[in-house]
Coordinates of C-alpha atoms and ligand atoms in Angstrom, one line a residue:
M1 CA 7.3 -33.1 -39.3
V2 CA 7.4 -36.5 -36.9
Q3 CA 5.1 -35.9 -34.2
G4 CA 6.0 -36.2 -30.9
C5 CA 9.5 -36.3 -31.5
E6 CA 9.1 -32.5 -31.0
T7 CA 9.1 -32.2 -27.6
P8 CA 11.8 -34.1 -26.1
Q9 CA 14.0 -32.1 -28.8
I10 CA 12.6 -28.8 -27.7
D11 CA 13.4 -29.9 -24.1
S12 CA 16.9 -30.8 -24.4
L13 CA 17.9 -27.9 -26.2
A14 CA 16.3 -25.6 -24.0
R15 CA 17.9 -22.1 -23.6
R16 CA 19.7 -22.0 -19.7
A17 CA 18.7 -19.1 -18.0
P18 CA 21.0 -16.3 -18.0
R19 CA 22.9 -16.1 -14.6
V20 CA 21.7 -12.5 -12.7
S21 CA 24.0 -11.3 -10.0
Y22 CA 24.6 -8.6 -8.1
R23 CA 28.4 -7.7 -8.3
M24 CA 31.2 -4.7 -6.7
A25 CA 33.7 -4.7 -9.7
E26 CA 34.5 -2.3 -12.5
V27 CA 32.6 -1.6 -15.4
A28 CA 35.0 -1.9 -18.1
S29 CA 36.4 -5.4 -16.2
I30 CA 33.0 -6.9 -15.9
L31 CA 32.0 -6.3 -19.3
D32 CA 35.4 -7.7 -20.7
E33 CA 34.4 -10.7 -18.9
P34 CA 32.9 -13.6 -21.6
G35 CA 29.0 -13.7 -21.9
T36 CA 28.3 -10.5 -20.4
L37 CA 24.9 -10.1 -22.1
A38 CA 24.0 -7.0 -20.0
L39 CA 25.4 -4.7 -17.1
F40 CA 23.3 -2.0 -14.7
G41 CA 24.1 0.7 -12.5
F42 CA 21.6 2.3 -10.4
A43 CA 22.3 5.8 -10.1
A44 CA 20.1 9.1 -11.5
G45 CA 22.7 10.2 -13.9
A46 CA 23.3 9.2 -17.4
S47 CA 24.9 6.2 -19.0
P48 CA 29.1 6.8 -18.7
G49 CA 30.5 4.8 -21.9
D50 CA 28.8 3.9 -24.9
D51 CA 28.7 0.1 -24.2
P52 CA 25.0 -0.8 -25.4
R53 CA 25.1 -3.7 -22.9
Y54 CA 25.7 -1.0 -20.0
L55 CA 22.6 0.8 -19.0
Q56 CA 22.3 3.2 -15.9
V57 CA 18.9 2.4 -14.2
A58 CA 17.6 6.1 -13.2
L59 CA 16.9 4.6 -9.3
E60 CA 19.6 5.5 -6.6
G61 CA 20.7 2.5 -4.5
F62 CA 20.7 2.5 -0.8
D63 CA 23.6 0.4 -0.6
T64 CA 27.1 2.7 -1.0
P65 CA 29.1 1.9 -2.5
A66 CA 26.1 0.5 -5.1
P67 CA 26.8 -3.2 -7.1
F68 CA 26.0 -3.6 -10.3
E69 CA 23.5 -6.1 -11.6
L70 CA 25.2 -8.7 -14.0
W71 CA 23.5 -11.0 -16.7
R72 CA 25.7 -13.5 -17.9
V73 CA 25.0 -16.1 -20.5
D74 CA 27.5 -19.4 -21.8
A75 CA 28.0 -18.0 -25.2
P76 CA 29.7 -15.3 -27.1
V77 CA 27.7 -11.7 -27.4
S78 CA 27.2 -9.3 -30.2
C79 CA 25.6 -6.0 -29.5
G80 CA 24.9 -3.0 -31.4
I81 CA 22.8 0.6 -31.5
E82 CA 20.2 1.2 -33.4
G83 CA 18.3 4.7 -33.4
T84 CA 17.5 4.8 -29.5
L85 CA 17.6 1.3 -28.9
R86 CA 20.7 -0.6 -27.8
W87 CA 20.7 -4.3 -28.1
S88 CA 22.9 -7.2 -27.1
A89 CA 22.6 -11.1 -27.7
G90 CA 24.0 -13.8 -27.3
G91 CA 23.2 -18.0 -26.9
G92 CA 19.6 -17.5 -27.8
W93 CA 19.4 -14.3 -25.2
L94 CA 18.6 -10.9 -26.1
F95 CA 18.8 -7.8 -24.2
A96 CA 17.1 -4.2 -25.9
A97 CA 16.7 -1.4 -23.8
I98 CA 15.0 2.3 -25.2
E99 CA 15.3 5.3 -23.4
L100 CA 13.5 8.6 -24.2
D101 CA 12.8 11.8 -23.2
E102 CA 9.2 12.6 -23.0
R103 CA 8.8 16.1 -24.3
E104 CA 10.5 14.8 -27.7
H105 CA 8.0 12.2 -28.1
G106 CA 4.6 14.4 -27.3
G107 CA 4.1 13.3 -24.0
L108 CA 4.4 10.4 -21.5
E109 CA 1.5 8.1 -23.5
A110 CA 3.0 9.0 -26.6
S111 CA 6.4 7.8 -25.4
A112 CA 5.3 4.8 -23.9
T113 CA 3.9 3.7 -27.2
V114 CA 7.1 4.8 -28.9
A115 CA 9.1 3.2 -26.4
Y116 CA 6.8 -0.6 -27.1
A117 CA 6.0 -0.1 -30.6
T118 CA 10.1 0.3 -31.2
L119 CA 11.1 -2.5 -29.0
R120 CA 8.3 -4.5 -30.5
Q121 CA 9.6 -3.8 -34.0
F122 CA 13.2 -4.4 -33.3
V123 CA 12.6 -8.1 -31.5
G124 CA 10.0 -8.8 -34.4
Q125 CA 12.0 -9.4 -37.0
R126 CA 14.9 -11.3 -34.6
A127 CA 15.5 -15.1 -33.9
E128 CA 14.8 -14.2 -30.2
K129 CA 11.3 -12.8 -30.5
H130 CA 10.0 -14.0 -27.5
V131 CA 9.5 -11.7 -24.9
L132 CA 9.6 -12.7 -21.7
R133 CA 10.6 -9.7 -19.3
V134 CA 10.2 -6.3 -19.1
W135 CA 11.5 -3.4 -17.0
N136 CA 9.8 0.0 -17.3
Y137 CA 11.2 3.0 -14.9
L138 CA 9.7 6.4 -15.6
G139 CA 9.4 9.7 -13.2
A140 CA 6.8 10.9 -11.3
I141 CA 4.8 8.2 -11.8
N142 CA 2.1 9.1 -9.2
Q143 CA 1.6 12.3 -10.7
G144 CA -2.0 13.4 -10.8
S145 CA -5.0 11.6 -9.5
G146 CA -7.2 9.1 -10.2
D147 CA -7.1 8.9 -14.2
A148 CA -5.0 11.2 -15.0
E149 CA -1.8 9.6 -12.5
R150 CA 1.0 9.5 -14.8
Y151 CA 1.0 5.7 -14.3
K152 CA -2.7 5.2 -16.2
H153 CA -1.2 7.2 -19.1
F154 CA 1.7 4.4 -18.9
C155 CA -0.4 2.0 -19.1
D156 CA -2.6 3.5 -22.2
G157 CA 0.4 4.0 -24.0
R158 CA 2.4 0.5 -23.4
A159 CA -0.9 -1.2 -24.5
Q160 CA -1.3 1.1 -27.8
G161 CA 2.6 0.3 -28.8
M162 CA 2.1 -3.2 -27.8
G163 CA -0.6 -4.1 -30.1
A164 CA -1.4 -7.3 -31.1
F165 CA 2.3 -8.6 -30.7
F166 CA 1.4 -9.8 -27.1
A167 CA -1.6 -11.2 -28.3
E168 CA -0.9 -14.6 -26.6
G169 CA 0.0 -13.5 -23.2
F170 CA 2.0 -10.4 -21.8
P171 CA 5.5 -11.0 -20.8
A172 CA 6.4 -10.6 -16.9
A173 CA 7.0 -6.7 -15.9
T174 CA 8.3 -3.8 -13.6
A175 CA 7.1 -0.5 -13.8
I176 CA 8.4 1.6 -11.1
G177 CA 8.8 5.7 -10.8
H178 CA 12.4 7.1 -10.4
R179 CA 13.5 10.4 -8.3
G180 CA 15.3 11.4 -11.5
A181 CA 15.1 13.7 -14.8
E182 CA 10.5 13.6 -14.7
H183 CA 10.3 13.2 -18.6
R184 CA 12.6 10.3 -18.3
M185 CA 11.1 6.7 -19.9
Q186 CA 13.5 3.9 -19.3
V187 CA 11.9 0.5 -20.9
Y188 CA 14.5 -2.7 -21.3
L189 CA 14.0 -6.3 -21.9
L190 CA 15.0 -9.7 -22.0
A191 CA 13.6 -12.0 -24.7
C192 CA 14.5 -15.4 -26.0
D193 CA 14.5 -17.4 -29.0
Q194 CA 12.1 -20.1 -27.3
P195 CA 8.7 -19.2 -25.3
G196 CA 8.6 -19.5 -21.9
S197 CA 5.6 -20.2 -19.5
R198 CA 3.5 -17.4 -17.6
V199 CA 2.8 -18.2 -14.0
E200 CA -0.2 -15.8 -12.2
N201 CA -0.4 -16.1 -8.5
P202 CA -3.7 -17.6 -7.3
R203 CA -3.8 -15.1 -4.3
Q204 CA -4.0 -12.0 -6.6
V205 CA -6.2 -11.1 -9.6
S206 CA -4.4 -11.0 -13.0
A207 CA -3.3 -7.5 -13.7
W208 CA -4.8 -7.2 -17.4
R209 CA -8.3 -8.2 -15.4
Y210 CA -8.0 -5.2 -12.8
P211 CA -11.4 -4.1 -12.5
R212 CA -11.8 -0.4 -13.9
Q213 CA -11.1 1.3 -10.8
Y214 CA -7.4 1.2 -11.3
G215 CA -7.4 2.6 -14.7
R216 CA -8.7 2.8 -18.1
T217 CA -6.6 0.4 -19.1
P218 CA -5.2 -2.8 -17.2
P219 CA -1.6 -3.5 -16.7
S220 CA -0.1 -5.4 -19.7
F221 CA 2.0 -8.2 -17.5
A222 CA 1.9 -11.5 -16.2
R223 CA 2.8 -12.1 -12.5
A224 CA 6.3 -14.1 -13.4
M225 CA 7.5 -16.1 -16.4
T226 CA 9.2 -19.6 -16.3
L227 CA 12.2 -19.5 -18.8
P228 CA 12.5 -22.0 -21.2
A229 CA 14.7 -25.0 -19.5
Q230 CA 12.1 -24.5 -16.3
D231 CA 15.9 -23.4 -14.9
A232 CA 14.6 -19.8 -13.6
L233 CA 11.5 -17.9 -12.8
A234 CA 11.4 -14.4 -13.8
I235 CA 8.9 -12.8 -11.2
S236 CA 7.5 -9.4 -12.3
G237 CA 7.3 -6.7 -9.3
T238 CA 5.1 -8.1 -6.3
A239 CA 3.4 -5.6 -3.6
A240 CA 0.8 -6.1 -0.9
V241 CA -1.6 -6.9 -3.3
V242 CA -4.2 -9.3 -2.8
G243 CA -7.6 -9.7 -4.8
H244 CA -7.4 -6.8 -7.1
A245 CA -7.0 -4.5 -3.7
S246 CA -3.7 -3.1 -1.9
A247 CA -3.5 -4.0 1.6
H248 CA -2.5 -2.9 4.6
E249 CA -2.1 0.8 4.0
D250 CA 0.5 2.8 5.7
D251 CA 1.9 -0.1 7.6
L252 CA 5.1 -1.4 6.2
D253 CA 5.9 -4.8 8.4
A254 CA 2.3 -5.9 7.3
Q255 CA 3.1 -5.0 3.1
L256 CA 6.2 -6.7 3.6
G257 CA 5.0 -9.8 5.1
E258 CA 2.0 -9.7 2.0
T259 CA 4.4 -9.6 -0.6
L260 CA 6.9 -12.1 1.2
T261 CA 3.7 -14.5 0.9
N262 CA 3.0 -13.5 -2.6
L263 CA 6.3 -14.4 -3.7
E264 CA 5.8 -17.8 -1.6
A265 CA 2.4 -18.6 -3.9
L266 CA 3.9 -17.6 -7.2
L267 CA 7.2 -20.3 -6.5
A268 CA 4.3 -22.4 -5.4
S269 CA 2.4 -22.0 -8.5
A270 CA 5.5 -22.4 -10.6
G271 CA 6.2 -25.4 -9.5
M272 CA 9.2 -24.4 -7.9
A273 CA 10.6 -25.3 -4.5
A274 CA 9.4 -23.0 -1.6
A275 CA 11.9 -20.5 -0.3
F276 CA 14.4 -18.1 -2.0
D277 CA 18.2 -18.9 -1.4
T278 CA 21.3 -17.6 -2.2
H279 CA 21.6 -17.7 -5.8
S280 CA 18.6 -15.6 -6.2
P281 CA 18.8 -12.3 -6.4
L282 CA 16.2 -9.9 -5.7
K283 CA 15.3 -5.9 -6.0
I284 CA 13.8 -4.3 -3.2
Y285 CA 12.0 -1.0 -4.3
V286 CA 11.3 1.6 -1.4
R287 CA 9.4 4.3 -1.5
H288 CA 10.6 6.4 1.5
S289 CA 14.5 6.5 2.4
A290 CA 14.0 6.3 6.2
D291 CA 12.6 2.9 5.9
A292 CA 15.6 1.3 3.9
P293 CA 17.2 0.7 7.3
H294 CA 14.2 -1.1 8.5
V295 CA 12.9 -3.1 5.2
R296 CA 16.9 -4.1 5.2
D297 CA 16.5 -5.7 8.9
F298 CA 13.2 -7.3 7.8
L299 CA 14.5 -8.9 4.8
Q300 CA 17.6 -9.8 6.5
N301 CA 15.4 -11.5 9.1
R302 CA 12.9 -13.0 6.6
L303 CA 15.3 -14.0 3.9
S304 CA 18.7 -14.7 5.2
G305 CA 21.1 -15.1 2.5
V306 CA 19.3 -13.7 -0.5
P307 CA 21.4 -11.1 -2.7
V308 CA 19.0 -8.1 -2.0
L309 CA 19.7 -5.2 -4.0
L310 CA 17.5 -1.8 -2.2
L311 CA 16.4 0.8 -4.6
H312 CA 14.7 4.2 -4.0
G313 CA 11.5 3.7 -6.2
D314 CA 8.0 4.8 -6.3
I315 CA 5.2 2.0 -6.6
C316 CA 2.7 2.5 -9.4
R317 CA -0.2 2.9 -6.5
S318 CA 0.7 5.4 -3.8
E319 CA -0.7 3.5 -1.2
L320 CA 2.1 0.7 -1.6
L321 CA 5.5 1.6 0.1
V322 CA 7.4 -1.2 -0.9
E323 CA 7.6 -4.1 -3.9
I324 CA 10.0 -7.0 -5.1
D325 CA 10.9 -8.1 -8.2
G326 CA 13.7 -10.8 -9.0
W327 CA 14.9 -14.1 -10.2
R328 CA 14.2 -17.7 -8.3
Y329 CA 16.4 -20.4 -9.8
A330 CA 15.6 -24.1 -9.8
Ligands
3EB1 C1 0.0 -4.6 -8.6 O1 0.3 -5.9 -9.0 C2 1.4 -3.6 -8.1 O2 2.7 -2.3 -14.5 O3 4.0 -3.3 -15.5 C3 3.8 -4.5 -10.6 C4 4.3 -5.5 -12.0 C5 2.8 -3.9 -10.5 C6 4.3 -4.8 -12.7 C7 3.2 -3.1 -14.2 C8 2.8 -3.1 -11.9 C9 3.5 -3.6 -12.9 O4 -0.5 -4.6 -9.3 C10 2.2 -2.8 -9.6

C-alpha cells in the first residue's frame, strides 16, 4: 500500500453526516421519503407499526403536538429485524435499536449487559462497525441511593456488555430516565463504516475518569464525537457538571447557564465555530414538568432560532435539573 495516498483518499470519500431534524408530519409519509434512516416519536406508549426504522422513545414531549425526529441520509436505505434488535442502513450509516423488558433478562444490570452485547455482536459483523453515538433510556434512573442507584447498576451492566469493543475509546452518549414502565430499557445507536473523532470538554473530567464517589464503574462515554467528514458534531448529554462535580444544586437558571457554557466549550474543543444555529437541533431533558415553560423561555432568549425539543426526563444525577444533547453541523 502506498503511504500518503491513503489519507486524502479517505477524506474525499468521507461519509456526509446524516441530517437530523424535527418534523411535524405523518409517520407513514416520512418513512416513504427516500433516505429516511430512522424516525423517532416521543411518547410513553409502544411503537405503532412494524417498520424497524421507527422507534417510539419512552419520553413524553412538552410540545403539543409533538414533532418527530428524522435522520436522513443521501442513499437508499435497507432495514430489518433480528430478534430483539431492529436496524436500518444506507450510505455507510447504520441505525440499530434494542428494547428490553428488564424482568425478562435478569434485572437492570443484566439487561444493560444483554443490550450492549447484542448490539456489539450485530455491529461487529457489519461494515458500519464504528459506533459513534448511543442513546440510553431507562425507567426510575435515580431509584436507590449511593451504589444501589439504578443508574450505577446500568453503568456496571453497560461496561460488561461493551466488553473490549470500545477499547480504543467510548462513543458519545446520553443516559436519561423516562417516566414510562419502569422495566422498559431502550438503547439505540448510530454507527458508520468510517471512524469519528472523540471530543472531550476541557472544563470537565472525562466521564470514564470520574472518581469512585460516582459509582463502581465510571460512565462509558465521550463528551462528543466529530463525524467522519468533520461536517457535524454529535454532542453527548451535557449538564451543569464542572470538573467532576455537579454545580448549582437547586438553581435551574444557573444550571442552564453552566450547561450552555459547557456546550460552547465542546464546540471550541472540536474546532467548530461558536454558537448553535437553525440547522442544529438540540434535545432538552427537563426533570420537573413545572420547569418546562421557564426552560423554553430561557432557551428562546439564549438560543434564538435553534430547533429545540423539550422532553420530560430524569438526569442521572438526582441534583441535576436539566440536560442538553444534540447536533452541531459545520
Ligand atoms: C455527566 O456529565 C452527566 O452515562 O451515558 C451525560 C451523558 C451523563 C451520558 C451516560 C451520563 C451519560 O456525567 C450525565
